[in-house]
Tab-separated table of C-alpha atoms and ligand atoms in Angstrom:
chain	number	residue	atom	x	y	z
A	1	PRO	CA	0.000	0.000	0.000
A	2	THR	CA	1.064	3.586	-0.624
A	3	SER	CA	-0.093	6.969	0.575
A	4	THR	CA	-2.379	6.998	-2.446
A	5	SER	CA	-4.212	3.833	-1.367
A	6	LEU	CA	-7.940	4.488	-1.397
A	7	LEU	CA	-8.665	1.175	0.291
A	8	GLU	CA	-6.559	-0.948	2.553
A	9	ILE	CA	-7.598	-4.180	4.216
A	10	ARG	CA	-5.416	-5.697	6.899
A	11	GLU	CA	-5.696	-9.211	8.262
A	12	ILE	CA	-9.448	-9.586	7.983
A	13	TYR	CA	-11.289	-12.745	8.961
A	14	VAL	CA	-14.945	-13.547	8.243
A	15	ASN	CA	-16.834	-16.562	9.541
A	16	TYR	CA	-20.284	-17.816	8.649
A	17	GLY	CA	-21.146	-19.970	11.636
A	18	GLY	CA	-18.387	-22.564	11.605
A	19	ILE	CA	-17.224	-21.780	8.057
A	20	HIS	CA	-14.053	-19.724	7.679
A	21	ALA	CA	-14.957	-17.712	4.591
A	22	LEU	CA	-12.017	-15.262	4.779
A	23	ILE	CA	-8.717	-15.984	6.489
A	24	ASP	CA	-6.144	-13.236	7.005
A	25	ILE	CA	-6.979	-11.204	3.891
A	26	ASN	CA	-4.639	-8.308	3.106
A	27	LEU	CA	-5.176	-6.155	0.074
A	28	PHE	CA	-5.084	-2.575	-1.104
A	29	VAL	CA	-6.433	-0.529	-3.982
A	30	ASN	CA	-4.709	2.685	-5.015
A	31	ARG	CA	-6.550	5.703	-6.326
A	32	GLY	CA	-7.329	5.358	-10.021
A	33	GLU	CA	-6.597	1.645	-10.175
A	34	VAL	CA	-8.699	-1.224	-11.442
A	35	VAL	CA	-7.970	-4.282	-9.298
A	36	THR	CA	-9.444	-7.731	-9.920
A	37	LEU	CA	-10.136	-10.586	-7.526
A	38	ILE	CA	-10.129	-13.962	-9.187
A	39	GLY	CA	-10.896	-17.361	-7.725
A	40	ALA	CA	-13.088	-20.425	-8.028
A	41	ASN	CA	-16.698	-20.565	-6.838
A	42	GLY	CA	-16.812	-20.311	-3.072
A	43	ALA	CA	-13.266	-18.914	-2.754
A	44	GLY	CA	-14.549	-15.853	-0.878
A	45	LYS	CA	-14.653	-13.136	-3.547
A	46	THR	CA	-18.207	-11.981	-2.841
A	47	THR	CA	-17.573	-12.145	0.893
A	48	THR	CA	-14.555	-9.866	0.473
A	49	LEU	CA	-16.697	-7.239	-1.296
A	50	ARG	CA	-19.456	-7.623	1.295
A	51	ALA	CA	-16.961	-7.149	4.107
A	52	ILE	CA	-15.711	-3.916	2.501
A	53	SER	CA	-19.193	-2.467	1.963
A	54	ARG	CA	-20.072	-3.620	5.501
A	55	LEU	CA	-22.788	-6.078	4.530
A	56	VAL	CA	-21.027	-8.744	6.612
A	57	ASN	CA	-19.086	-8.259	9.820
A	58	THR	CA	-15.430	-9.090	10.112
A	59	ARG	CA	-14.302	-11.108	13.119
A	60	SER	CA	-11.015	-9.247	13.277
A	61	GLY	CA	-8.801	-7.054	11.147
A	62	LEU	CA	-8.953	-3.525	9.820
A	63	ILE	CA	-10.614	-1.874	6.807
A	64	VAL	CA	-9.478	1.648	5.956
A	65	TYR	CA	-11.203	3.531	3.163
A	66	ASN	CA	-10.103	7.040	2.161
A	67	GLN	CA	-8.448	7.448	5.553
A	68	HIS	CA	-11.572	6.441	7.472
A	69	ASP	CA	-11.533	3.338	9.617
A	70	ILE	CA	-14.763	1.726	8.376
A	71	THR	CA	-14.233	-1.647	10.044
A	72	ARG	CA	-17.306	-1.197	12.255
A	73	ARG	CA	-19.229	1.497	10.348
A	74	PRO	CA	-22.800	0.710	9.230
A	75	ALA	CA	-23.272	0.090	5.509
A	76	HIS	CA	-25.397	3.220	4.887
A	77	GLU	CA	-22.620	5.460	6.236
A	78	VAL	CA	-20.040	3.774	4.060
A	79	VAL	CA	-22.168	4.508	0.964
A	80	ARG	CA	-22.250	8.176	1.929
A	81	LEU	CA	-18.446	8.190	2.096
A	82	GLY	CA	-18.432	7.330	-1.613
A	83	LEU	CA	-18.000	3.574	-1.545
A	84	ALA	CA	-20.595	1.886	-3.776
A	85	HIS	CA	-21.314	-1.800	-4.338
A	86	SER	CA	-22.969	-3.294	-7.408
A	87	PRO	CA	-23.890	-6.765	-6.129
A	88	GLU	CA	-23.785	-10.119	-7.845
A	89	GLY	CA	-27.063	-11.032	-9.517
A	90	ARG	CA	-27.795	-7.382	-10.279
A	91	ARG	CA	-30.659	-7.067	-7.741
A	92	VAL	CA	-32.538	-4.317	-9.547
A	93	LEU	CA	-36.110	-3.680	-8.416
A	94	ALA	CA	-37.915	-5.619	-11.125
A	95	ARG	CA	-41.336	-4.022	-10.680
A	96	GLN	CA	-40.036	-0.464	-10.657
A	97	THR	CA	-39.045	1.511	-13.733
A	98	VAL	CA	-35.469	2.306	-14.730
A	99	LEU	CA	-36.020	5.860	-13.510
A	100	ASP	CA	-37.366	4.694	-10.125
A	101	ASN	CA	-34.394	2.379	-9.622
A	102	LEU	CA	-31.988	5.250	-10.243
A	103	GLU	CA	-33.916	7.638	-8.011
A	104	LEU	CA	-33.955	5.148	-5.163
A	105	GLY	CA	-30.197	4.699	-5.569
A	106	GLY	CA	-29.718	8.450	-5.409
A	107	TYR	CA	-31.913	9.213	-2.415
A	108	ILE	CA	-29.644	7.078	-0.209
A	109	CYS	CA	-27.074	9.842	-0.390
A	110	SER	CA	-28.376	13.087	-1.854
A	111	ASP	CA	-31.228	15.530	-2.357
A	112	ALA	CA	-33.754	15.802	-5.186
A	113	LYS	CA	-31.804	18.356	-7.212
A	114	GLN	CA	-28.606	16.353	-7.234
A	115	VAL	CA	-30.532	13.149	-7.910
A	116	SER	CA	-32.008	14.540	-11.127
A	117	THR	CA	-28.616	15.854	-12.292
A	118	ASP	CA	-27.040	12.480	-11.542
A	119	ILE	CA	-29.774	10.605	-13.401
A	120	GLU	CA	-29.034	12.671	-16.508
A	121	ARG	CA	-25.341	11.809	-16.142
A	122	GLN	CA	-26.184	8.101	-16.023
A	123	PHE	CA	-28.303	8.474	-19.151
A	124	GLU	CA	-25.347	10.022	-20.970
A	125	LEU	CA	-23.145	7.144	-19.874
A	126	PHE	CA	-25.797	4.494	-20.641
A	127	PRO	CA	-27.886	5.675	-23.631
A	128	ARG	CA	-29.710	2.335	-23.660
A	129	LEU	CA	-31.115	3.117	-20.228
A	130	ALA	CA	-32.196	6.565	-21.361
A	131	GLU	CA	-34.298	5.038	-24.128
A	132	ARG	CA	-35.851	2.679	-21.591
A	133	ARG	CA	-36.339	5.053	-18.693
A	134	HIS	CA	-40.035	4.233	-18.257
A	135	GLN	CA	-39.633	0.486	-18.768
A	136	LEU	CA	-39.975	-1.875	-15.773
A	137	ALA	CA	-36.511	-3.064	-14.766
A	138	GLY	CA	-37.644	-6.698	-14.730
A	139	THR	CA	-38.381	-6.526	-18.464
A	140	LEU	CA	-34.868	-5.315	-19.404
A	141	SER	CA	-32.397	-7.758	-20.966
A	142	GLY	CA	-29.710	-9.208	-18.703
A	143	GLY	CA	-27.105	-6.792	-20.062
A	144	GLU	CA	-29.402	-3.808	-19.582
A	145	GLN	CA	-30.154	-4.904	-16.006
A	146	GLN	CA	-26.421	-5.068	-15.374
A	147	MET	CA	-26.041	-1.553	-16.788
A	148	LEU	CA	-28.839	-0.399	-14.496
A	149	ALA	CA	-27.177	-2.013	-11.469
A	150	ILE	CA	-23.926	-0.191	-12.289
A	151	ALA	CA	-25.708	3.092	-13.011
A	152	ARG	CA	-27.574	2.826	-9.710
A	153	ALA	CA	-24.301	2.275	-7.850
A	154	LEU	CA	-22.885	5.371	-9.588
A	155	MET	CA	-25.745	7.551	-8.341
A	156	CYS	CA	-23.852	8.204	-5.124
A	157	ARG	CA	-20.833	9.528	-7.087
A	158	PRO	CA	-18.547	6.888	-5.674
A	159	LYS	CA	-14.794	7.209	-5.432
A	160	LEU	CA	-14.578	3.435	-5.121
A	161	LEU	CA	-16.879	1.054	-6.969
A	162	LEU	CA	-17.099	-2.615	-5.997
A	163	LEU	CA	-18.347	-4.635	-8.955
A	164	ASP	CA	-19.385	-8.251	-8.383
A	165	GLU	CA	-19.514	-10.442	-11.496
A	166	PRO	CA	-20.753	-7.818	-13.948
A	167	SER	CA	-20.479	-10.203	-16.910
A	168	LEU	CA	-22.238	-13.194	-15.335
A	169	GLY	CA	-24.733	-14.832	-17.661
A	170	LEU	CA	-24.373	-12.291	-20.462
A	171	ALA	CA	-23.854	-12.936	-24.174
A	172	PRO	CA	-20.268	-12.357	-25.418
A	173	ALA	CA	-21.055	-9.121	-27.268
A	174	ILE	CA	-22.717	-7.676	-24.165
A	175	VAL	CA	-19.802	-8.796	-22.003
A	176	LEU	CA	-17.484	-6.712	-24.176
A	177	GLU	CA	-19.843	-3.770	-23.877
A	178	ILE	CA	-19.837	-4.049	-20.069
A	179	PHE	CA	-16.034	-4.202	-20.020
A	180	SER	CA	-15.773	-1.136	-22.197
A	181	ILE	CA	-18.116	0.674	-19.794
A	182	ILE	CA	-15.784	-0.304	-16.933
A	183	GLU	CA	-12.788	1.116	-18.819
A	184	ASN	CA	-14.790	4.227	-19.491
A	185	LEU	CA	-15.599	4.634	-15.801
A	186	ARG	CA	-11.983	4.316	-14.914
A	187	SER	CA	-11.136	7.134	-17.279
A	188	THR	CA	-13.613	9.335	-15.408
A	189	GLY	CA	-11.590	8.767	-12.229
A	190	VAL	CA	-13.565	5.997	-10.505
A	191	THR	CA	-11.387	3.446	-8.716
A	192	ILE	CA	-12.671	-0.098	-9.189
A	193	LEU	CA	-12.404	-3.382	-7.327
A	194	LEU	CA	-13.751	-6.063	-9.638
A	195	VAL	CA	-14.775	-9.677	-9.041
A	196	GLU	CA	-14.967	-11.700	-12.238
A	197	GLN	CA	-15.276	-15.279	-13.432
A	198	ASN	CA	-13.922	-14.073	-16.756
A	199	ALA	CA	-10.395	-13.691	-15.400
A	200	ASN	CA	-8.862	-13.220	-18.815
A	201	LEU	CA	-10.897	-10.165	-19.782
A	202	ALA	CA	-10.830	-8.782	-16.250
A	203	LEU	CA	-7.037	-8.907	-15.986
A	204	GLN	CA	-6.715	-7.294	-19.406
A	205	ILE	CA	-8.370	-4.128	-18.117
A	206	SER	CA	-6.787	-4.247	-14.640
A	207	ASP	CA	-3.648	-2.833	-13.099
A	208	ARG	CA	-3.274	-5.560	-10.499
A	209	GLY	CA	-4.987	-8.682	-9.280
A	210	TYR	CA	-5.348	-11.046	-6.343
A	211	VAL	CA	-6.029	-14.773	-6.473
A	212	LEU	CA	-8.281	-16.134	-3.728
A	213	GLU	CA	-8.357	-19.809	-2.839
A	214	ALA	CA	-10.486	-21.217	-0.019
A	215	GLY	CA	-10.636	-17.872	1.781
A	216	CYS	CA	-6.920	-17.015	1.452
A	217	ILE	CA	-4.989	-14.816	-0.952
A	218	THR	CA	-2.497	-17.139	-2.582
A	219	LEU	CA	-1.071	-14.901	-5.275
A	220	THR	CA	-0.971	-11.225	-6.124
A	221	GLY	CA	0.782	-9.069	-8.668
A	222	LYS	CA	0.557	-6.878	-11.705
A	223	ALA	CA	-2.256	-7.979	-14.002
A	224	SER	CA	0.207	-8.544	-16.849
A	225	ASP	CA	2.290	-10.849	-14.625
A	226	LEU	CA	-0.780	-12.797	-13.526
A	227	LEU	CA	-1.867	-13.192	-17.159
A	228	ALA	CA	1.528	-14.758	-17.891
A	229	ASP	CA	1.683	-16.895	-14.719
A	230	GLU	CA	1.532	-20.632	-15.448
A	231	ARG	CA	-0.532	-21.431	-12.315
A	232	VAL	CA	-3.054	-18.695	-13.145
A	233	LYS	CA	-3.224	-19.762	-16.767
A	234	LYS	CA	-3.877	-23.355	-15.830
A	235	ALA	CA	-6.479	-22.702	-13.129
A	236	TYR	CA	-8.308	-19.582	-14.311
A	237	LEU	CA	-7.562	-18.627	-17.899
A	238	GLY	CA	-8.864	-21.802	-19.523
B	301	ATP	P1	-19.116	-17.411	-6.028
B	301	ATP	O1	-18.379	-16.979	-7.229
B	301	ATP	O2	-19.674	-18.788	-6.119
B	301	ATP	O3	-20.091	-16.404	-5.494
B	301	ATP	P2	-17.235	-16.517	-4.049
B	301	ATP	O4	-15.774	-16.646	-4.290
B	301	ATP	O5	-17.850	-15.194	-4.238
B	301	ATP	O6	-17.983	-17.600	-4.895
B	301	ATP	P3	-18.396	-16.438	-1.428
B	301	ATP	O7	-19.769	-16.256	-1.930
B	301	ATP	O8	-17.708	-15.308	-0.825
B	301	ATP	O9	-17.469	-17.035	-2.566
B	301	ATP	O10	-18.399	-17.656	-0.393
B	301	ATP	C1	-17.274	-18.033	0.384
B	301	ATP	C2	-17.667	-19.194	1.312
B	301	ATP	O11	-18.591	-18.751	2.300
B	301	ATP	C3	-18.350	-20.345	0.608
B	301	ATP	O12	-17.913	-21.545	1.216
B	301	ATP	C4	-19.820	-20.111	0.860
B	301	ATP	O13	-20.541	-21.334	0.867
B	301	ATP	C5	-19.807	-19.498	2.237
B	301	ATP	N1	-20.925	-18.536	2.411
B	301	ATP	C6	-21.182	-17.445	1.662
B	301	ATP	N2	-22.262	-16.765	2.113
B	301	ATP	C7	-22.713	-17.472	3.189
B	301	ATP	C8	-23.797	-17.292	4.113
B	301	ATP	N3	-24.628	-16.248	4.034
B	301	ATP	N4	-23.949	-18.244	5.068
B	301	ATP	C9	-23.108	-19.292	5.168
B	301	ATP	N5	-22.061	-19.501	4.351
B	301	ATP	C10	-21.859	-18.608	3.373
């Protein structure tokens, strides 16, 4: 970690009952970086993101975000500090319109005036959502729902965006579109911690990565080094 680290996690442990989901996790994300977590199903990637956004409690360890110790802060306060989480499975409100989903995302952290400005910004970033603003979210395609989940997370103008499996279940062309949106976001100054099954594509747009196995970080390095690593190639790059 450096003085420019936006996020630093030290020695965190998470248990679910008797299951040790995270064991001594140490990681950092510097300002402006895209960092990817890769690992098999059940390795603890989602739990790591949920620990950071305070949706699960850590048993011990320290989480520092933008110089705030957030280890014990409630999730709604963490959102207001500019740390947003776009969860796995998208979780948009299916029976609400695109516009309603964005408004609800915005009211967590700001007032009506800023919410309407921010909605217009999302529509510039995601023209497909603009065209569908009055459509019920549940009737959007999978890729559009993913865009909505990301746009909703952006409503709080995050400095750090946690993205869980944004490409899951999407057709290849849409996957590429989602990845180009992520690159776009990065160029607007958003720092990103990404969890992805598609390790190949994810590492291609990342600065660094971490490999999680059974709740432990077993490997970390520059994304280009991980892409060339024989163990990573064999286990995750197909
Ligand atoms: P996936 O890609 O399948 O989501 P993951 O790497 O994100 O995998 P996690 O979802 O973080 O993994 O799960 C880590 C471990 O914790 C797994 O063994 C999982 O079964 C367990 N686990 C996750 N959530 C819970 C929960 N709410 N209660 C009990 N065990 C859980």
